[in-house]
Amino acid sequence: MKFEVTILGSSSATPIYNRNPTAQLLNCNERFYLIDCGEGTQQQLIRYGFKASKIDFIFISHLHGDHFFGLVGLLSSLHLNGRSKPLHLFAPPALKEILELQFLHSDTHLRYPINFYPIDPSKPEVIFKNNDVVVETIILNHRIPCTGFKFTEKKRLRKLIVEKLEQDAIPVEYYTMLKRSVNIDLPDGRKINYLDYTIDSATPKVYCYCSDTMYDERYFEQIRGADTLYHEATFMHDMLERALETHHTTAQQAAEIANKVGARKLLIGHFSSRYKTLEGLLEEAQAGFENTVLAIEGKTFEI
C-alpha cells in the first residue's frame, strides 16, 4: 500500500523563481488528499503528472493566501473539465463564504457538489476517516487560527501464510476470519488458531503536517512519534526575532521539535523568499536533527 507525499509548493508568503506557495499531495492507497492549495497548484499538478480529477479530499490549514489562493482556480477547472462526483473540503468556516462570493460574482454554477466541513481551530479532533486513513487536526499557534493535520494509516488485516493454509487444507472460506484474528473450529474437528496461519500487518504509519506556527509545546503531544513530520522552517535562527514577530519557526527550532517529539524523519518547508538557496536551512536543521530533508518541489517522500 502506498503512503507517500509529493511536494507541490514549498515557499512562504510569495512565490519566487522555482518555488511556489504551499501545497502537498498525499497518496494513501491510490486515494489522493490535497493539503493546502497555494497559487499555482494546478500547474504543479500538471507539471508532476497528477490528475486533479483524482483528488476527492482537500484540507486547508488557514486563510493566509499562500495556503488557499489556488483553490478557486482548481475548483473552477474541475467544473470546466466536467467533474460530477462530490469533492470533500475541510477548511476554516469563513472559506465557505469566500468561495460562494467568488462563484456568485463570476456566475459560476459548479457541476459537482462540494461537501464543506468547517474546522474548529480551538481543539484537536478527528475530522475524517475511511478504510485507509484517519485525519485529525493539530492546533497550531499562528497569527490567525491555523490547524495542521495528522494522517494515520488504518491498521490492515493480518496477512495469511498461504503456503501453510494450502498445506493443511484449510478451506478458503475461512481465510477472511483468520485475517480478522478469529479462531475457527473446522467441521472435521480441527481447532485452528489464527496466530498459526497469519502474521501481523505492518504498524500504521503517521504523517504530521504543521503548516504555519511558532514554536509552541502545546501541540507536541499530538505529533509525538510521527514517522514523517513536516514542519515549517520559514527562517534561519539568526532571524528568530522576525520569526517570533510573524508567528513562524526557524530551522533550528524545527529540529528541536523533531527531537522532542521523537519523530523518525523531519521534512522542512515554507521557506522565506529571502533564501535563494536552501543549503543553510538544511544544515541548520541537520545540526540538531540529522534525519532532516528539504521539501523540494516535485519530490515524493515515502512516509
CSV table of C-alpha atoms in Angstrom, one decimal:
chain,number,residue,atom,x,y,z
A,1,MET,CA,0.0,0.0,0.0
A,2,LYS,CA,1.3,3.5,-0.9
A,3,PHE,CA,1.6,6.1,1.8
A,4,GLU,CA,3.6,9.0,0.4
A,5,VAL,CA,3.6,12.7,0.0
A,6,THR,CA,4.6,14.8,-3.0
A,7,ILE,CA,5.6,18.4,-2.5
A,8,LEU,CA,3.9,20.8,-4.9
A,9,GLY,CA,4.8,24.1,-3.2
A,10,SER,CA,7.4,25.0,-0.6
A,11,SER,CA,7.6,28.8,-0.5
A,12,SER,CA,6.1,31.0,2.2
A,13,ALA,CA,4.1,34.2,1.6
A,14,THR,CA,5.1,34.8,-2.0
A,15,PRO,CA,6.2,32.7,-4.9
A,16,ILE,CA,9.8,33.1,-6.2
A,17,TYR,CA,11.7,31.6,-9.1
A,18,ASN,CA,11.5,27.8,-8.8
A,19,ARG,CA,9.4,27.8,-5.6
A,20,ASN,CA,5.7,28.0,-5.3
A,21,PRO,CA,3.3,28.7,-2.3
A,22,THR,CA,2.4,25.7,-0.1
A,23,ALA,CA,0.6,22.6,-1.5
A,24,GLN,CA,1.2,18.9,-1.0
A,25,LEU,CA,-0.4,15.8,-2.4
A,26,LEU,CA,-0.8,12.8,-0.1
A,27,ASN,CA,-1.3,9.4,-1.8
A,28,CYS,CA,-2.8,6.8,0.6
A,29,ASN,CA,-3.6,3.6,-1.2
A,30,GLU,CA,-4.1,5.4,-4.5
A,31,ARG,CA,-6.6,7.9,-3.0
A,32,PHE,CA,-5.4,11.5,-3.2
A,33,TYR,CA,-5.6,14.1,-0.5
A,34,LEU,CA,-4.6,17.7,-1.3
A,35,ILE,CA,-3.1,19.6,1.7
A,36,ASP,CA,-3.3,23.3,1.2
A,37,CYS,CA,-3.6,24.9,-2.2
A,38,GLY,CA,-1.4,27.9,-2.8
A,39,GLU,CA,-1.3,29.8,-6.1
A,40,GLY,CA,0.0,27.7,-8.9
A,41,THR,CA,-1.1,24.3,-7.5
A,42,GLN,CA,-2.9,23.4,-10.8
A,43,GLN,CA,0.3,24.0,-12.8
A,44,GLN,CA,2.3,21.9,-10.3
A,45,LEU,CA,-0.1,19.0,-10.6
A,46,ILE,CA,0.2,19.1,-14.4
A,47,ARG,CA,4.0,19.5,-14.2
A,48,TYR,CA,4.4,16.5,-12.0
A,49,GLY,CA,2.0,14.2,-13.7
A,50,PHE,CA,-1.0,14.2,-11.4
A,51,LYS,CA,-4.6,14.3,-12.5
A,52,ALA,CA,-6.6,16.9,-10.5
A,53,SER,CA,-9.7,14.8,-11.2
A,54,LYS,CA,-8.4,12.1,-8.9
A,55,ILE,CA,-8.4,14.4,-5.8
A,56,ASP,CA,-11.5,13.9,-3.7
A,57,PHE,CA,-10.4,15.4,-0.4
A,58,ILE,CA,-8.9,18.9,0.2
A,59,PHE,CA,-7.6,20.2,3.6
A,60,ILE,CA,-6.9,23.9,4.1
A,61,SER,CA,-4.9,24.8,7.2
A,62,HIS,CA,-5.8,28.5,7.4
A,63,LEU,CA,-6.8,31.6,5.4
A,64,HIS,CA,-3.5,33.2,4.6
A,65,GLY,CA,-3.4,33.5,0.8
A,66,ASP,CA,-0.3,31.4,0.2
A,67,HIS,CA,-2.3,28.4,1.5
A,68,PHE,CA,-5.5,28.8,-0.4
A,69,PHE,CA,-5.3,31.3,-3.3
A,70,GLY,CA,-5.0,28.4,-5.8
A,71,LEU,CA,-8.3,26.8,-4.6
A,72,VAL,CA,-10.9,28.8,-6.6
A,73,GLY,CA,-9.0,28.2,-9.9
A,74,LEU,CA,-8.7,24.5,-9.1
A,75,LEU,CA,-12.4,24.1,-8.3
A,76,SER,CA,-13.3,26.1,-11.4
A,77,SER,CA,-11.1,23.9,-13.6
A,78,LEU,CA,-12.7,20.7,-12.2
A,79,HIS,CA,-16.1,22.2,-13.1
A,80,LEU,CA,-15.0,23.1,-16.7
A,81,ASN,CA,-13.5,19.7,-17.2
A,82,GLY,CA,-16.8,18.0,-16.4
A,83,ARG,CA,-16.4,16.7,-12.9
A,84,SER,CA,-19.6,15.3,-11.4
A,85,LYS,CA,-18.5,13.4,-8.3
A,86,PRO,CA,-18.6,15.2,-4.9
A,87,LEU,CA,-15.5,16.9,-3.6
A,88,HIS,CA,-14.9,17.0,0.2
A,89,LEU,CA,-13.4,20.2,1.5
A,90,PHE,CA,-12.2,20.6,5.1
A,91,ALA,CA,-11.3,24.2,5.9
A,92,PRO,CA,-11.8,27.2,8.2
A,93,PRO,CA,-15.5,28.2,8.3
A,94,ALA,CA,-15.0,31.5,6.5
A,95,LEU,CA,-13.7,29.8,3.4
A,96,LYS,CA,-17.2,28.8,2.5
A,97,GLU,CA,-18.3,32.5,2.3
A,98,ILE,CA,-15.2,33.3,0.2
A,99,LEU,CA,-16.0,30.6,-2.3
A,100,GLU,CA,-19.6,31.5,-2.5
A,101,LEU,CA,-18.8,35.1,-3.3
A,102,GLN,CA,-16.3,34.1,-5.9
A,103,PHE,CA,-18.7,31.9,-7.7
A,104,LEU,CA,-21.6,34.3,-7.2
A,105,HIS,CA,-19.8,37.2,-8.9
A,106,SER,CA,-18.4,35.1,-11.7
A,107,ASP,CA,-21.8,33.5,-12.3
A,108,THR,CA,-20.2,30.1,-11.8
A,109,HIS,CA,-22.5,27.1,-11.0
A,110,LEU,CA,-20.4,24.1,-10.3
A,111,ARG,CA,-21.5,20.8,-12.0
A,112,TYR,CA,-20.4,18.9,-8.9
A,113,PRO,CA,-21.3,19.2,-5.2
A,114,ILE,CA,-18.8,20.4,-2.6
A,115,ASN,CA,-19.3,18.9,0.8
A,116,PHE,CA,-17.9,21.6,3.1
A,117,TYR,CA,-16.7,20.6,6.6
A,118,PRO,CA,-15.8,23.6,8.8
A,119,ILE,CA,-12.8,23.1,11.0
A,120,ASP,CA,-12.9,24.1,14.7
A,121,PRO,CA,-9.5,25.8,15.4
A,122,SER,CA,-10.0,25.7,19.2
A,123,LYS,CA,-9.5,22.0,19.8
A,124,PRO,CA,-8.0,18.9,18.1
A,125,GLU,CA,-10.4,16.4,16.7
A,126,VAL,CA,-10.9,13.6,14.2
A,127,ILE,CA,-12.4,15.3,11.1
A,128,PHE,CA,-12.3,12.4,8.6
A,129,LYS,CA,-11.8,8.6,8.4
A,130,ASN,CA,-12.3,5.9,5.8
A,131,ASN,CA,-10.8,2.4,5.3
A,132,ASP,CA,-7.4,3.8,4.6
A,133,VAL,CA,-6.7,6.8,6.9
A,134,VAL,CA,-7.8,8.8,9.9
A,135,VAL,CA,-7.3,12.6,9.8
A,136,GLU,CA,-7.1,14.7,12.9
A,137,THR,CA,-6.5,18.4,13.3
A,138,ILE,CA,-3.4,19.8,15.1
A,139,ILE,CA,-4.0,23.2,16.8
A,140,LEU,CA,-1.1,25.4,15.9
A,141,ASN,CA,0.0,28.9,17.0
A,142,HIS,CA,-0.1,31.4,14.2
A,143,ARG,CA,-1.3,35.0,13.7
A,144,ILE,CA,-4.7,33.7,12.7
A,145,PRO,CA,-6.5,30.5,13.5
A,146,CYS,CA,-4.5,27.7,11.9
A,147,THR,CA,-4.6,23.9,12.1
A,148,GLY,CA,-2.1,21.2,11.0
A,149,PHE,CA,-3.3,17.8,10.0
A,150,LYS,CA,-2.3,14.3,11.3
A,151,PHE,CA,-2.8,11.5,8.9
A,152,THR,CA,-2.7,8.0,10.4
A,153,GLU,CA,-2.9,4.8,8.3
A,154,LYS,CA,-5.7,2.4,9.3
A,155,LYS,CA,-4.4,-0.8,10.7
A,156,ARG,CA,-4.6,-3.5,8.0
A,157,LEU,CA,-5.9,-7.1,8.4
A,158,ARG,CA,-3.4,-9.8,9.3
A,159,LYS,CA,-1.5,-11.4,6.4
A,160,LEU,CA,-2.2,-15.0,5.5
A,161,ILE,CA,0.6,-17.6,5.4
A,162,VAL,CA,-0.9,-19.1,2.2
A,163,GLU,CA,1.6,-22.0,1.8
A,164,LYS,CA,0.7,-23.3,5.3
A,165,LEU,CA,-3.0,-22.9,4.7
A,166,GLU,CA,-2.8,-24.8,1.5
A,167,GLN,CA,-0.5,-27.5,3.0
A,168,ASP,CA,-3.0,-28.1,5.9
A,169,ALA,CA,-6.0,-27.9,3.5
A,170,ILE,CA,-7.8,-25.1,5.3
A,171,PRO,CA,-10.9,-24.2,3.3
A,172,VAL,CA,-10.7,-20.8,1.5
A,173,GLU,CA,-14.0,-19.7,3.1
A,174,TYR,CA,-12.2,-19.4,6.5
A,175,TYR,CA,-9.4,-17.1,5.3
A,176,THR,CA,-11.2,-13.8,6.0
A,177,MET,CA,-12.0,-14.9,9.5
A,178,LEU,CA,-8.3,-15.8,10.2
A,179,LYS,CA,-7.3,-12.4,8.8
A,180,ARG,CA,-9.6,-10.8,11.3
A,181,SER,CA,-7.9,-12.6,14.2
A,182,VAL,CA,-10.8,-15.1,14.7
A,183,ASN,CA,-10.0,-18.7,15.8
A,184,ILE,CA,-12.2,-21.3,14.0
A,185,ASP,CA,-13.5,-24.8,14.5
A,186,LEU,CA,-13.5,-26.8,11.3
A,187,PRO,CA,-16.2,-29.4,10.5
A,188,ASP,CA,-13.6,-32.1,10.7
A,189,GLY,CA,-13.0,-31.3,14.4
A,190,ARG,CA,-9.7,-29.4,14.0
A,191,LYS,CA,-9.3,-26.2,16.0
A,192,ILE,CA,-7.5,-23.5,14.1
A,193,ASN,CA,-5.7,-20.7,15.9
A,194,TYR,CA,-5.3,-17.6,13.7
A,195,LEU,CA,-1.8,-17.0,15.0
A,196,ASP,CA,-0.6,-20.2,13.4
A,197,TYR,CA,-1.7,-19.2,9.9
A,198,THR,CA,-1.3,-15.4,9.8
A,199,ILE,CA,1.3,-12.7,10.6
A,200,ASP,CA,0.6,-9.2,11.8
A,201,SER,CA,0.3,-6.4,9.3
A,202,ALA,CA,2.8,-3.5,9.3
A,203,THR,CA,2.5,-0.9,12.0
A,204,PRO,CA,0.4,2.0,10.7
A,205,LYS,CA,2.5,5.0,9.6
A,206,VAL,CA,1.8,8.6,10.7
A,207,TYR,CA,2.3,11.8,8.7
A,208,CYS,CA,2.0,15.1,10.6
A,209,TYR,CA,1.7,18.3,8.7
A,210,CYS,CA,2.5,21.5,10.7
A,211,SER,CA,1.9,24.4,8.3
A,212,ASP,CA,2.4,27.8,9.9
A,213,THR,CA,3.2,28.1,13.5
A,214,MET,CA,5.6,29.4,16.1
A,215,TYR,CA,7.3,27.1,18.5
A,216,ASP,CA,4.7,26.0,21.0
A,217,GLU,CA,4.8,22.9,23.1
A,218,ARG,CA,1.0,22.7,23.4
A,219,TYR,CA,0.9,20.7,20.1
A,220,PHE,CA,3.9,18.5,20.7
A,221,GLU,CA,1.9,15.6,22.2
A,222,GLN,CA,-0.2,15.3,19.1
A,223,ILE,CA,2.8,14.9,16.8
A,224,ARG,CA,4.8,12.6,19.1
A,225,GLY,CA,6.3,9.6,17.3
A,226,ALA,CA,5.4,10.7,13.8
A,227,ASP,CA,7.1,8.6,11.1
A,228,THR,CA,7.4,11.8,9.0
A,229,LEU,CA,7.0,15.2,10.5
A,230,TYR,CA,6.5,18.1,8.0
A,231,HIS,CA,7.2,21.3,9.9
A,232,GLU,CA,7.5,24.8,8.6
A,233,ALA,CA,11.0,26.3,8.9
A,234,THR,CA,10.5,29.8,7.4
A,235,PHE,CA,13.7,31.3,8.7
A,236,MET,CA,17.2,30.5,9.9
A,237,HIS,CA,17.7,31.1,13.6
A,238,ASP,CA,19.5,34.4,13.1
A,239,MET,CA,16.1,35.7,12.1
A,240,LEU,CA,14.4,34.4,15.3
A,241,GLU,CA,13.1,37.9,16.2
A,242,ARG,CA,11.3,38.0,12.8
A,243,ALA,CA,10.0,34.5,13.3
A,244,LEU,CA,8.5,35.4,16.6
A,245,GLU,CA,7.0,38.6,15.2
A,246,THR,CA,5.3,36.7,12.3
A,247,HIS,CA,4.5,33.6,14.4
A,248,HIS,CA,6.8,31.3,12.4
A,249,THR,CA,9.5,28.8,13.2
A,250,THR,CA,13.2,28.6,12.5
A,251,ALA,CA,15.0,25.6,11.0
A,252,GLN,CA,16.9,25.2,14.4
A,253,GLN,CA,13.5,25.2,16.2
A,254,ALA,CA,12.0,22.7,13.8
A,255,ALA,CA,14.9,20.3,14.5
A,256,GLU,CA,14.4,20.8,18.3
A,257,ILE,CA,10.8,19.9,17.9
A,258,ALA,CA,11.5,16.8,15.9
A,259,ASN,CA,13.9,15.7,18.7
A,260,LYS,CA,11.5,16.4,21.5
A,261,VAL,CA,8.6,14.5,19.9
A,262,GLY,CA,10.7,11.6,18.7
A,263,ALA,CA,9.9,11.9,15.0
A,264,ARG,CA,11.6,9.5,12.7
A,265,LYS,CA,12.1,11.9,9.8
A,266,LEU,CA,11.8,15.7,9.6
A,267,LEU,CA,10.7,17.4,6.4
A,268,ILE,CA,11.1,21.2,6.4
A,269,GLY,CA,9.4,23.7,4.1
A,270,HIS,CA,7.6,27.0,3.9
A,271,PHE,CA,10.9,28.8,3.1
A,272,SER,CA,11.1,32.6,3.1
A,273,SER,CA,11.6,34.1,-0.3
A,274,ARG,CA,14.7,35.8,1.1
A,275,TYR,CA,16.6,32.5,0.7
A,276,LYS,CA,17.6,31.9,-2.9
A,277,THR,CA,19.3,28.6,-1.9
A,278,LEU,CA,18.2,26.3,0.9
A,279,GLU,CA,21.5,24.7,2.0
A,280,GLY,CA,21.8,26.9,5.0
A,281,LEU,CA,18.4,26.0,6.3
A,282,LEU,CA,19.1,22.3,5.8
A,283,GLU,CA,22.5,22.5,7.5
A,284,GLU,CA,21.0,24.3,10.5
A,285,ALA,CA,18.2,21.7,10.9
A,286,GLN,CA,20.5,18.8,10.4
A,287,ALA,CA,22.8,20.1,13.1
A,288,GLY,CA,20.0,19.5,15.6
A,289,PHE,CA,18.2,16.5,13.9
A,290,GLU,CA,20.3,14.5,11.4
A,291,ASN,CA,17.4,12.9,9.5
A,292,THR,CA,16.1,16.1,8.1
A,293,VAL,CA,15.3,16.6,4.4
A,294,LEU,CA,14.1,19.6,2.4
A,295,ALA,CA,10.6,19.8,1.0
A,296,ILE,CA,11.8,20.1,-2.6
A,297,GLU,CA,9.0,20.6,-5.1
A,298,GLY,CA,8.4,17.6,-7.3
A,299,LYS,CA,9.9,15.2,-4.8
A,300,THR,CA,7.9,12.3,-3.4
A,301,PHE,CA,8.6,11.1,0.1
A,302,GLU,CA,7.6,7.7,1.5
A,303,ILE,CA,6.1,8.2,4.9
